[in-house]
mmCIF file of C-alpha atoms and ligand atoms in Angstrom:
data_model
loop_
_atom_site.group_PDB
_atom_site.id
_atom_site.type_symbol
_atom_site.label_atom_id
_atom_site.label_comp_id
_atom_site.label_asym_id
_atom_site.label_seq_id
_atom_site.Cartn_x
_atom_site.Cartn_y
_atom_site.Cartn_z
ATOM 1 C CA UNK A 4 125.704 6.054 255.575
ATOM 2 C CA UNK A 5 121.590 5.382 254.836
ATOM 3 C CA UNK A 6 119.548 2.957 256.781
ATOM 4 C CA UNK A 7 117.796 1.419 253.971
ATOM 5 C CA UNK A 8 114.897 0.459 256.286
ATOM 6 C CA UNK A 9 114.259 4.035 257.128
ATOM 7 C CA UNK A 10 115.918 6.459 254.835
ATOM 8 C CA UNK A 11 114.777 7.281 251.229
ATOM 9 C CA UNK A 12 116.721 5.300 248.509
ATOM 10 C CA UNK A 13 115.930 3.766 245.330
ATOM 11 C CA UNK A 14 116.277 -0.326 244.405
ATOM 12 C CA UNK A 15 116.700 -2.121 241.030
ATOM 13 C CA UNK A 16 114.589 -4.704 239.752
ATOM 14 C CA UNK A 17 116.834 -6.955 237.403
ATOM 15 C CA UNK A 18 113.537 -8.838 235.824
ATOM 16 C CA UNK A 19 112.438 -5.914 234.891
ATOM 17 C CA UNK A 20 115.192 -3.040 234.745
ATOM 18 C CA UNK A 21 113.267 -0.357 236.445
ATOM 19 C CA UNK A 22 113.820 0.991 239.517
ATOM 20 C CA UNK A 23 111.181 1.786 242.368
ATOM 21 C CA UNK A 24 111.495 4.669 244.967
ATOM 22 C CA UNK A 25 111.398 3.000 248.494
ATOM 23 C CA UNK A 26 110.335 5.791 251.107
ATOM 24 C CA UNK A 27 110.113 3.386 254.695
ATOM 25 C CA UNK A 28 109.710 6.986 256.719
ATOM 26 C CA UNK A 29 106.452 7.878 255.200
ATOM 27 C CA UNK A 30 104.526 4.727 256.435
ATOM 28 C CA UNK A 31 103.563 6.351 259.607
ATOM 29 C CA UNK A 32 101.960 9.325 257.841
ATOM 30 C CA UNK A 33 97.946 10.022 258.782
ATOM 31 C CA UNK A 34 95.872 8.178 256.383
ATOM 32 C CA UNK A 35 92.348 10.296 255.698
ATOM 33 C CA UNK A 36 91.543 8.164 252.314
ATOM 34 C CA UNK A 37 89.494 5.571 250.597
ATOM 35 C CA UNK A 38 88.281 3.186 253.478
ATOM 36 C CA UNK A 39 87.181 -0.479 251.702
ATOM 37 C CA UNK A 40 84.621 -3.199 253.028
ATOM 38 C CA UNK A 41 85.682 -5.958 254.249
ATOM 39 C CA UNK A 42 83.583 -8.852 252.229
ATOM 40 C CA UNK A 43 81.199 -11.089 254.687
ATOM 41 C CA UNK A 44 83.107 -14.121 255.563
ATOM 42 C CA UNK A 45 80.341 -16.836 255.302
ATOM 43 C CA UNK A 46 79.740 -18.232 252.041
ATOM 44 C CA UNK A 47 77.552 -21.390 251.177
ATOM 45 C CA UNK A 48 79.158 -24.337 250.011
ATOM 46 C CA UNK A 49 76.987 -24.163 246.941
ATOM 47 C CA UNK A 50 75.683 -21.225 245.364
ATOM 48 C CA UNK A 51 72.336 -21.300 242.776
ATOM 49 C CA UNK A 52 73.122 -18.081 241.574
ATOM 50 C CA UNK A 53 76.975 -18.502 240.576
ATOM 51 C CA UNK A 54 77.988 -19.306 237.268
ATOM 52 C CA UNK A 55 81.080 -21.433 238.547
ATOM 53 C CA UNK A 56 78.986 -23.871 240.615
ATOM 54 C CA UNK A 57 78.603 -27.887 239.585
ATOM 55 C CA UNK A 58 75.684 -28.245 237.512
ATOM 56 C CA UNK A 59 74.719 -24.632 237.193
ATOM 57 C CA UNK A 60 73.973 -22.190 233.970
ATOM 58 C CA UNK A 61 76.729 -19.882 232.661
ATOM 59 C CA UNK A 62 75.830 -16.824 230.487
ATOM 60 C CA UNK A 63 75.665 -17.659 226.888
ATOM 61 C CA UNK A 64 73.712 -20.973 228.542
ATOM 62 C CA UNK A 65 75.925 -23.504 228.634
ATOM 63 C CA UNK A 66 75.535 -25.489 231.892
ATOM 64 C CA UNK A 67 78.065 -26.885 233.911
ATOM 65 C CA UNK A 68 79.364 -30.626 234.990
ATOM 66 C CA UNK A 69 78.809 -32.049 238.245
ATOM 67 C CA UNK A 70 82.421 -31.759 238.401
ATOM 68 C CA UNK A 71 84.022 -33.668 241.656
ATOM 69 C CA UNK A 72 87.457 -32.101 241.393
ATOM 70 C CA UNK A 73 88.569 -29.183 238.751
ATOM 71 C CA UNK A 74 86.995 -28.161 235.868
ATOM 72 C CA UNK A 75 88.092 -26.107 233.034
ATOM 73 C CA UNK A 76 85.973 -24.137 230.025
ATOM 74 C CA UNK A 77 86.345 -22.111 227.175
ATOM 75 C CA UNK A 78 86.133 -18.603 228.725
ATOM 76 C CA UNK A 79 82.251 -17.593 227.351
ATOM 77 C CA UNK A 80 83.796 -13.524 227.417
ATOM 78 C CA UNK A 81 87.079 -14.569 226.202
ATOM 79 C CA UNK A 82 89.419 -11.712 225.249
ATOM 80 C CA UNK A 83 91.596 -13.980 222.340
ATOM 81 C CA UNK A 84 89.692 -16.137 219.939
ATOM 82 C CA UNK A 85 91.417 -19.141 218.449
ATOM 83 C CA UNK A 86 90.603 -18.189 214.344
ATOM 84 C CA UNK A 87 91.492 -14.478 214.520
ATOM 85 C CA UNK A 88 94.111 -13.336 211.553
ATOM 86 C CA UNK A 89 96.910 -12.730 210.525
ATOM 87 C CA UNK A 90 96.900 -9.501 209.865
ATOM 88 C CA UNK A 91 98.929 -6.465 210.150
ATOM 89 C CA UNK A 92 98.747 -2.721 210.038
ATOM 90 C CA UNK A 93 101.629 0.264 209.761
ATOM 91 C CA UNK A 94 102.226 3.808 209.197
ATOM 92 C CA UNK A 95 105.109 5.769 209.190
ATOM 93 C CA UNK A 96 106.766 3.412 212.065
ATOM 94 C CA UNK A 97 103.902 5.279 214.019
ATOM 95 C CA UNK A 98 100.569 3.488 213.881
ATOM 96 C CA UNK A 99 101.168 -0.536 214.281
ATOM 97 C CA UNK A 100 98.665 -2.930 214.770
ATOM 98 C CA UNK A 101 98.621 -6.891 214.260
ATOM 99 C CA UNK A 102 95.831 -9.235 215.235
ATOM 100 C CA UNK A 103 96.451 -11.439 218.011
ATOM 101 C CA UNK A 104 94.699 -15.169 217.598
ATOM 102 C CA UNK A 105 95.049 -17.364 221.121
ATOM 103 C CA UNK A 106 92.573 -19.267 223.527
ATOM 104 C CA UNK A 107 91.100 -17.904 227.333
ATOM 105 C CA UNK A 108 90.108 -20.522 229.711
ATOM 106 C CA UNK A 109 88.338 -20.656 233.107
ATOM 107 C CA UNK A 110 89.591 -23.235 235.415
ATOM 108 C CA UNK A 111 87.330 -24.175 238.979
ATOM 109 C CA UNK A 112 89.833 -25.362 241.777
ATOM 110 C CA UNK A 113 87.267 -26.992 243.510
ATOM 111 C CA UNK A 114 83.003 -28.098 243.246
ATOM 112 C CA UNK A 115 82.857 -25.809 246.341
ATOM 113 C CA UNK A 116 82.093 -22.526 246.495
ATOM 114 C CA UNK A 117 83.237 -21.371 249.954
ATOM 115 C CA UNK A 118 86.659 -22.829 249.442
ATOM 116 C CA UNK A 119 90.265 -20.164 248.671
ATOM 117 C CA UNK A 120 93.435 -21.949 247.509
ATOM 118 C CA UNK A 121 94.017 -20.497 251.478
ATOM 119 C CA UNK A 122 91.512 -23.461 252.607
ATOM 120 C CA UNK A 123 91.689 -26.322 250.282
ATOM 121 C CA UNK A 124 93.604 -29.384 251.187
ATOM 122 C CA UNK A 125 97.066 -30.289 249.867
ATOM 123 C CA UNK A 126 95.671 -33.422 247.648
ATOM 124 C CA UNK A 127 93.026 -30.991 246.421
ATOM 125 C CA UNK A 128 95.734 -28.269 245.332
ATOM 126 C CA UNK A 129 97.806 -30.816 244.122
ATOM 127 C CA UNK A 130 95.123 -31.678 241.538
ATOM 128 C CA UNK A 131 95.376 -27.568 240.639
ATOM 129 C CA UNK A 132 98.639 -28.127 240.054
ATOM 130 C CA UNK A 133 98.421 -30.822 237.641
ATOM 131 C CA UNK A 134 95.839 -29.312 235.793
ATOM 132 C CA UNK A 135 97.882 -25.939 235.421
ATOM 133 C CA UNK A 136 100.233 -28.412 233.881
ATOM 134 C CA UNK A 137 98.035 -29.642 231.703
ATOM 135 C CA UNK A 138 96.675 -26.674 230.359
ATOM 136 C CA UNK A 139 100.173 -25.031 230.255
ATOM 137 C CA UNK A 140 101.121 -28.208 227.920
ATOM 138 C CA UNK A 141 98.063 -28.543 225.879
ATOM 139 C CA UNK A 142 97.618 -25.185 224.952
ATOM 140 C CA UNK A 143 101.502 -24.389 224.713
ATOM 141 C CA UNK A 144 101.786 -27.250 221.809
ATOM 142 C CA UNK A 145 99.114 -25.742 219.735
ATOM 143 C CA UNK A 146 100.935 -24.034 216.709
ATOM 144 C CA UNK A 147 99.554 -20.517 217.305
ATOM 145 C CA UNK A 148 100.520 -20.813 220.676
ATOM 146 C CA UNK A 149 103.407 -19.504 221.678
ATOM 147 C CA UNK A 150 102.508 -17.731 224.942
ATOM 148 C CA UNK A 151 100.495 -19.469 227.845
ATOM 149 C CA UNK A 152 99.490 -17.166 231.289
ATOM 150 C CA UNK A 153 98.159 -18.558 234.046
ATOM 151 C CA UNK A 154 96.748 -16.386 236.622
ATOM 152 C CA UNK A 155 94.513 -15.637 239.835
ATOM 153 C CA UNK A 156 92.699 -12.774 240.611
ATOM 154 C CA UNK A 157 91.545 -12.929 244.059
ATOM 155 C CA UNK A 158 89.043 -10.659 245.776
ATOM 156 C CA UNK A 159 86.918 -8.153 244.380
ATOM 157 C CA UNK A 160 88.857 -5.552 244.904
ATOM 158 C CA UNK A 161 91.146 -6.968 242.338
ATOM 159 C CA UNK A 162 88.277 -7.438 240.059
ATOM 160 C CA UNK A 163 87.588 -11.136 240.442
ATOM 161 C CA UNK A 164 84.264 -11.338 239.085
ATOM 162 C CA UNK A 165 83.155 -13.936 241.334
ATOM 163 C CA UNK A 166 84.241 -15.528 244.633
ATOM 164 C CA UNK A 167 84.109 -18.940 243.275
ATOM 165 C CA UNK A 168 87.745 -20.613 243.680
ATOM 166 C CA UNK A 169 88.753 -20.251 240.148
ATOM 167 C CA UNK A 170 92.011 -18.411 238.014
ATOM 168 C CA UNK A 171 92.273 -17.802 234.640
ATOM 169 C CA UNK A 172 94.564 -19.038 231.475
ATOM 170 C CA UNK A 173 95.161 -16.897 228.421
ATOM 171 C CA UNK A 174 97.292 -17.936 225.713
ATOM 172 C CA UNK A 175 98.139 -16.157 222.651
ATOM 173 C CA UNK A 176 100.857 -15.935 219.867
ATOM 174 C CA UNK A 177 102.617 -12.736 221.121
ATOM 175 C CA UNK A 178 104.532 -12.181 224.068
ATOM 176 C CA UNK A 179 103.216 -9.970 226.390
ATOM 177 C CA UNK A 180 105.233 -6.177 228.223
ATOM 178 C CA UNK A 181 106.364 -8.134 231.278
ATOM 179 C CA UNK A 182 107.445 -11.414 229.637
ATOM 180 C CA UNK A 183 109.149 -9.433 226.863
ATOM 181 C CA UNK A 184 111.124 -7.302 229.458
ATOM 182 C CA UNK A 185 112.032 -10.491 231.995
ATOM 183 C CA UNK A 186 113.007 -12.672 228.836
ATOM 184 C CA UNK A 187 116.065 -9.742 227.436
ATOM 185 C CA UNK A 188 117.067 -9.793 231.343
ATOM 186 C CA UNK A 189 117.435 -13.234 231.794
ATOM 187 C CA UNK A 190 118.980 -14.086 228.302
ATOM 188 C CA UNK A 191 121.571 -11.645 228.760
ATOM 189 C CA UNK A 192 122.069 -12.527 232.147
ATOM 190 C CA UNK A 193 122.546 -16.188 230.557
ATOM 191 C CA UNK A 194 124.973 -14.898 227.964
ATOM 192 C CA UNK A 195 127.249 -12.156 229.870
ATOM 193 C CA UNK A 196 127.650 -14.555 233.086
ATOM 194 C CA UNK A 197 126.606 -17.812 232.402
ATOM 195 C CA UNK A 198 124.430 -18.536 235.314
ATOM 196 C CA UNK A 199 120.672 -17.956 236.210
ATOM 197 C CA UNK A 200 119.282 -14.458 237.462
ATOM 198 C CA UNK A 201 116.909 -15.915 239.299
ATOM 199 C CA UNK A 202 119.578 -19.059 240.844
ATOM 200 C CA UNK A 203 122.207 -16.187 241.385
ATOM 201 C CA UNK A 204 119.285 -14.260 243.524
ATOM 202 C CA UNK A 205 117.709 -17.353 245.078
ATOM 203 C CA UNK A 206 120.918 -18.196 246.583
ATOM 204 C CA UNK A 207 121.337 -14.761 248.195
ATOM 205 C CA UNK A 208 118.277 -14.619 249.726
ATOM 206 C CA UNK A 209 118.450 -17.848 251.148
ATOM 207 C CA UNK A 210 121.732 -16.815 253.059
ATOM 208 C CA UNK A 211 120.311 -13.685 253.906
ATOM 209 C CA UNK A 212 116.722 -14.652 254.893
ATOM 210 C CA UNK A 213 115.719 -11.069 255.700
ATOM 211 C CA UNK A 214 113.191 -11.127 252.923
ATOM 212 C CA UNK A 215 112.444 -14.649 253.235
ATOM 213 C CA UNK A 216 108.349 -15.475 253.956
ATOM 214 C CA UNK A 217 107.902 -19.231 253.557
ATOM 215 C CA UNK A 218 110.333 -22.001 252.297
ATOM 216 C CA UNK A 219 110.224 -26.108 251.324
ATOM 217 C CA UNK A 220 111.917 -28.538 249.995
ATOM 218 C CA UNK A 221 111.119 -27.426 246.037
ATOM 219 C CA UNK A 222 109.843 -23.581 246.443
ATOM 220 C CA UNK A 223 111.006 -20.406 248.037
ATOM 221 C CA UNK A 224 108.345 -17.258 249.160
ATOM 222 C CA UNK A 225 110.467 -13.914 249.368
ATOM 223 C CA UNK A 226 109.079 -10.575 249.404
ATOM 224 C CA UNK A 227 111.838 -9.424 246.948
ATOM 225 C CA UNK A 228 114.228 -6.537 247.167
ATOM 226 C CA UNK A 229 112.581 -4.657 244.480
ATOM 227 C CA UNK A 230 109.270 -5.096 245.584
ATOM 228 C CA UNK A 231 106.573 -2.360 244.377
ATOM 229 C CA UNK A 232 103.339 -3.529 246.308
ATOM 230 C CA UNK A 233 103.058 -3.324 249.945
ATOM 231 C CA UNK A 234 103.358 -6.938 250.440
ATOM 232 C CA UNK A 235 104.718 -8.298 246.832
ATOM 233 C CA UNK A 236 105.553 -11.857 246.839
ATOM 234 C CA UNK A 237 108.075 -13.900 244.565
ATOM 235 C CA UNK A 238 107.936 -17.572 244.337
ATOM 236 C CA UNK A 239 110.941 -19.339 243.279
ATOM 237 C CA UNK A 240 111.604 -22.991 242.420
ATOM 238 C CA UNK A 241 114.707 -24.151 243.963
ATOM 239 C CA UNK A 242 115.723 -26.324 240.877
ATOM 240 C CA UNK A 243 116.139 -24.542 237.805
ATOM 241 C CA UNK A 244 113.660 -25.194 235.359
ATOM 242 C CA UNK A 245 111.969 -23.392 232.571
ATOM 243 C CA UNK A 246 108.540 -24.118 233.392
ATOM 244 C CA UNK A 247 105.643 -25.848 235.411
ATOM 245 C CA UNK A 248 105.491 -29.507 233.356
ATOM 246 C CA UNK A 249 108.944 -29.997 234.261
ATOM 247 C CA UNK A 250 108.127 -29.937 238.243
ATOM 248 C CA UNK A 251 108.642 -33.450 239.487
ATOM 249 C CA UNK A 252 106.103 -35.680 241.521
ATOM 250 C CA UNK A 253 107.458 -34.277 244.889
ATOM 251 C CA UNK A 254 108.190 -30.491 243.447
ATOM 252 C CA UNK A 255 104.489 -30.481 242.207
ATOM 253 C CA UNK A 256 103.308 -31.365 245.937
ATOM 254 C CA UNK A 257 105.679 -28.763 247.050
ATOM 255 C CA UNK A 258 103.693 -26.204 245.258
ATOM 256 C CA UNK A 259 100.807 -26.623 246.309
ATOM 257 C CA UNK A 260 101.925 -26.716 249.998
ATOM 258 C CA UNK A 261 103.959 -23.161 249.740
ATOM 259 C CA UNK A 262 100.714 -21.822 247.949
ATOM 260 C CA UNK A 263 98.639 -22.843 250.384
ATOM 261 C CA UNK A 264 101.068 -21.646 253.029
ATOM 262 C CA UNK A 265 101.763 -17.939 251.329
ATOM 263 C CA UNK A 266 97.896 -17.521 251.087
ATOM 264 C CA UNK A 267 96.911 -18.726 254.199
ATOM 265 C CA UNK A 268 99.981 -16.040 256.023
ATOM 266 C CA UNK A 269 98.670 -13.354 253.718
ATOM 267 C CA UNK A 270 94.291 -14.026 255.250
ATOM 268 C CA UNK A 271 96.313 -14.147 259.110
ATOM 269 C CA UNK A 272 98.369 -10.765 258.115
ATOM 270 C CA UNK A 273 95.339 -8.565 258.615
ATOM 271 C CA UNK A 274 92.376 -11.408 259.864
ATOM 272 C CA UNK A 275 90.651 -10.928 256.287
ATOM 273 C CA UNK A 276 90.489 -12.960 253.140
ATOM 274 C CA UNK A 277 93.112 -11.380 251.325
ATOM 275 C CA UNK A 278 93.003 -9.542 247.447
ATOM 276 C CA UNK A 279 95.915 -10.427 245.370
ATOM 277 C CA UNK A 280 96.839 -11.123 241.818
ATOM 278 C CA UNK A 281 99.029 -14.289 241.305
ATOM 279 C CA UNK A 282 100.419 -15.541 237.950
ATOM 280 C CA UNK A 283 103.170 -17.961 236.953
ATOM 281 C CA UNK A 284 106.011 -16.529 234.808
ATOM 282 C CA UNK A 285 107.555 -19.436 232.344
ATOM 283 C CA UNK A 286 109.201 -19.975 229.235
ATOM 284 C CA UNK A 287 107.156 -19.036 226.156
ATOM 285 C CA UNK A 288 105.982 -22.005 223.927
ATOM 286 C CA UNK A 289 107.600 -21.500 220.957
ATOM 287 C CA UNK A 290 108.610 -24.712 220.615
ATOM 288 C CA UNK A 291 112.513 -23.229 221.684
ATOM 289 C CA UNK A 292 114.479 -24.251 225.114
ATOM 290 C CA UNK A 293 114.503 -21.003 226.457
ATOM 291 C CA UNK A 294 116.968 -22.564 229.109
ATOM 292 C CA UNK A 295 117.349 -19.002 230.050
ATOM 293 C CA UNK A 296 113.682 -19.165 231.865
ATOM 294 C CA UNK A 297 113.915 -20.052 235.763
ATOM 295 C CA UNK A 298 110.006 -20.969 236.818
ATOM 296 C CA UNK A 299 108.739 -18.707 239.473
ATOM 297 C CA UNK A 300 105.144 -16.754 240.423
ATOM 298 C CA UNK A 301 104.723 -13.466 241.201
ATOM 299 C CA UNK A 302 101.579 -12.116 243.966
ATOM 300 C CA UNK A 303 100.884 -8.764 243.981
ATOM 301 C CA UNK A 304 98.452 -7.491 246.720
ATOM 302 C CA UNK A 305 97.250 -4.081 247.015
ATOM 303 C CA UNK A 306 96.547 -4.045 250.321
ATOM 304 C CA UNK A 307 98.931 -1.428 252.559
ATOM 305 C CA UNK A 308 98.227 -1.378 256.462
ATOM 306 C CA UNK A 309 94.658 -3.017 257.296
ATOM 307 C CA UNK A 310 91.939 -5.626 255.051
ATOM 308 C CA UNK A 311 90.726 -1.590 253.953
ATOM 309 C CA UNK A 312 93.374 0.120 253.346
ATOM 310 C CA UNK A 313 94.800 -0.059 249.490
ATOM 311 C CA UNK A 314 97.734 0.775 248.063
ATOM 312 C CA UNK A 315 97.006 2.416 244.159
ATOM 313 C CA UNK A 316 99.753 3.301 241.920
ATOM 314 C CA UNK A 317 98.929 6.871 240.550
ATOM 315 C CA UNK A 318 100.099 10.234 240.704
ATOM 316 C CA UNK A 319 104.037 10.367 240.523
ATOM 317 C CA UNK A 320 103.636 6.319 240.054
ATOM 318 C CA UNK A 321 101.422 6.864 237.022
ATOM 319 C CA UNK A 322 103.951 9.766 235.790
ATOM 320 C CA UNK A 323 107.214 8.598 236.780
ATOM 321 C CA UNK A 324 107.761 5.486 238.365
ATOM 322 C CA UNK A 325 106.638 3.353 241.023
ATOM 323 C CA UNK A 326 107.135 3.760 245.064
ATOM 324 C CA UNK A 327 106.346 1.945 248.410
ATOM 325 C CA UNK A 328 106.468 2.982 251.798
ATOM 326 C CA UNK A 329 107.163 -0.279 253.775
ATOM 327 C CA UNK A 330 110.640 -1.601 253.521
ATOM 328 C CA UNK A 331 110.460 -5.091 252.031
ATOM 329 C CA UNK A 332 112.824 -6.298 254.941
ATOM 330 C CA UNK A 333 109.766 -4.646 257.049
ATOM 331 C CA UNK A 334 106.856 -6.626 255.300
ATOM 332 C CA UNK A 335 108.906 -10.208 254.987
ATOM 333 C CA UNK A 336 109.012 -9.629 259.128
ATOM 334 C CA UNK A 337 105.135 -8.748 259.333
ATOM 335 C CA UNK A 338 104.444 -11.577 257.008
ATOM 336 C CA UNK A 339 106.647 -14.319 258.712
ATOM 337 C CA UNK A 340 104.950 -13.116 261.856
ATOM 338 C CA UNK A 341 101.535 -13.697 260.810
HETATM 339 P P1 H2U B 430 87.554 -13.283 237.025
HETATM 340 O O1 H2U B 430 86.817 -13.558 238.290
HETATM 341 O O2 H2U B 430 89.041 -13.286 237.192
HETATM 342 O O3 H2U B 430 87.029 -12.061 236.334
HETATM 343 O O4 H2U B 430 87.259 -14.536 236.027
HETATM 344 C C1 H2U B 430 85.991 -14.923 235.657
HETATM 345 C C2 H2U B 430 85.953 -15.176 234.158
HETATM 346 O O5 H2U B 430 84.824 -15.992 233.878
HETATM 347 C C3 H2U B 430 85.795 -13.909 233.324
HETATM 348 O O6 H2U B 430 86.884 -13.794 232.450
HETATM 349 C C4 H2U B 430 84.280 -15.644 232.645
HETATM 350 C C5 H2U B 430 84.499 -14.136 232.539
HETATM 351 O O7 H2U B 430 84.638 -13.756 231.193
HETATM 352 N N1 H2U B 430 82.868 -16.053 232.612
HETATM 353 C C6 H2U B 430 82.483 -17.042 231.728
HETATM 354 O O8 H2U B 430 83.286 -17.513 230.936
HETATM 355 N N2 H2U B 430 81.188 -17.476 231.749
HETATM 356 C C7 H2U B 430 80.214 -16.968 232.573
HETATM 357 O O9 H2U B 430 79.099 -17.450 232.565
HETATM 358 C C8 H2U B 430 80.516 -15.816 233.433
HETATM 359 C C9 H2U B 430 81.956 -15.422 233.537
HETATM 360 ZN ZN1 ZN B 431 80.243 -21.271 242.957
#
């Protein structure tokens, strides 16, 4: 018999259909690596120089609102432009190409600069959370829309360009690798058994609650069983539902109380603001049900075993498949203890 919290063993992600190499004994091994800075904690309220600020120039000279609350813009850089195509190239099955119209956003949390979805009050999230929804329904009913990610990048060291509360929204015709893959898993898991994946594995985890980080009335925080990062987080709404604008009053305040919550255990775990990228998975906005869809949020944090200390997928990752070191039982405990 293996103890899966110390001996080397392999688990299955059923989103995704790949399997990651879990390897707990390892985690004690001498680390002589890549040591990070940790950024200076003090920040001004305002900032002249950023771009994000109330009343202050962006590149491209467009200067922004004395916003009070959130504020969204067309993203000056952005990667998908609105009047692109159609087009399509092919050759031999080979070479295939198609262009790809959509629309990239910016959206402020908050007027102040110093502030981390970590910090910010629950009425102040709340009003995140209803813009999300707005911007998840506005853009989703354009016709060329038929794909709408929201996400955060937090910390430089996950490339956030700026430390400005603030996450991004692109939206796009196509459907991108990860929705692609968690779509087939949860249609067929629809059609073969006629239940949700992600009900099915909400309900074990909540009778298990060895992987269980934070929970409320409307959301549950596990670090799941097939985590890859360190300390990989999946959000789950409790209710079925196939995306954010069907949250109800009391589900949306739920959010934004388990966000706040997850964040603020994740700057305790190791006394440092802490890097992550968060997104919302949902159904796409084709205009279909997609009743298969079950809203939830994944985090993915690189950080391993201090604020300095990163975790990067390369090597046999890059070449064969991904791997952690920590057990996820391990890092639900450290993260529940934080
Ligand atoms: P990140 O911190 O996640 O990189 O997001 C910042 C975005 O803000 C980035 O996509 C945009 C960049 O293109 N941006 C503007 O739209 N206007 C600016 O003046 C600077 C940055
Ligand atoms: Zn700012």
């Amino acid at each position: 018999m293996i103890d899966w919290k110390q001996d080397p063993h392999r688990r299955y992600n059923p989103l995704t259909r790949e399997w990651v190499l879990v390897s707990p004994h390892r985690t004690e091994r001498p680390w002589q690596g890549q040591v990070e800075q940790t950024p200076p904690e003090e920040r001004p309220e305002y900032d002249a120089t950023c771009y994000l600020c109330p009343g202050n120039e962006r590149a491209g000279g467009v200067r922004n609102p004395n916003y009070a609350a959130t504020f969204v813009f067309d993203n000056d850089f952005a990667a998908l432009k609105p009047d692109t195509g159609p087009d399509r190239f092919e050759r031999g099955g080979l070479l295939m190409a198609e262009a790809e119209p959509g629309v990239c956003r910016v959206l402020c949390f908050s007027p102040k600069h110093n502030l981390t979805i970590s910090n910010m009050d629950a009425a102040a999230l709340r009003l995140v959370v209803d813009a999300w929804i707005e911007q998840y329904g506005e853009l989703g009913a354009r016709p060329i829309i038929h794909y709408v990610q929201i996400f955060e990048n937090r910390g430089a060291m996950m490339g956030a360009s700026n430390a400005h509360p603030h996450c991004q929204i692109w939206s796009g015709r196509s459907l991108p690798n990860e929705m692609v893959k968690e779509q087939m898993t949860q249609q067929d898991w629809r059609e073969e058994r006629r239940t949700c994946l992600l009900c099915e594995y909400l309900r074990l985890e909540r009778i298990s609650r060895e992987r269980l980080v934070e929970e409320n009335e409307s959301f549950l925080a596990v670090v799941p069983f097939w985590a890859v990062w360190p300390f990989e987080i999946l959000l789950i709404s409790k209710r079925h539902m196939t995306g954010i604008d069907k949250l109800l009053h009391g589900e949306r305040n739920g959010l934004a109380e388990i966000l706040r919550s997850v964040t603020a255990r994740y700057d305790r775990l190791f006394g440092a603001p802490f890097p992550y990228s968060f997104g919302f998975h949902q159904r796409p906005t084709d205009g279909l049900a997609h009743d298969e869809w079950h809203l939830h949020a994944h985090f993915y944090p690189p950080l391993l075993r201090s604020a300095t200390v990163r975790k990067f997928l390369v090597g046999y990752e890059m070449l064969a498949g991904p791997q952690r070191d920590i057990a996820a039982e391990t890092a639900a405990e450290r993260l529940r203890g934080a």
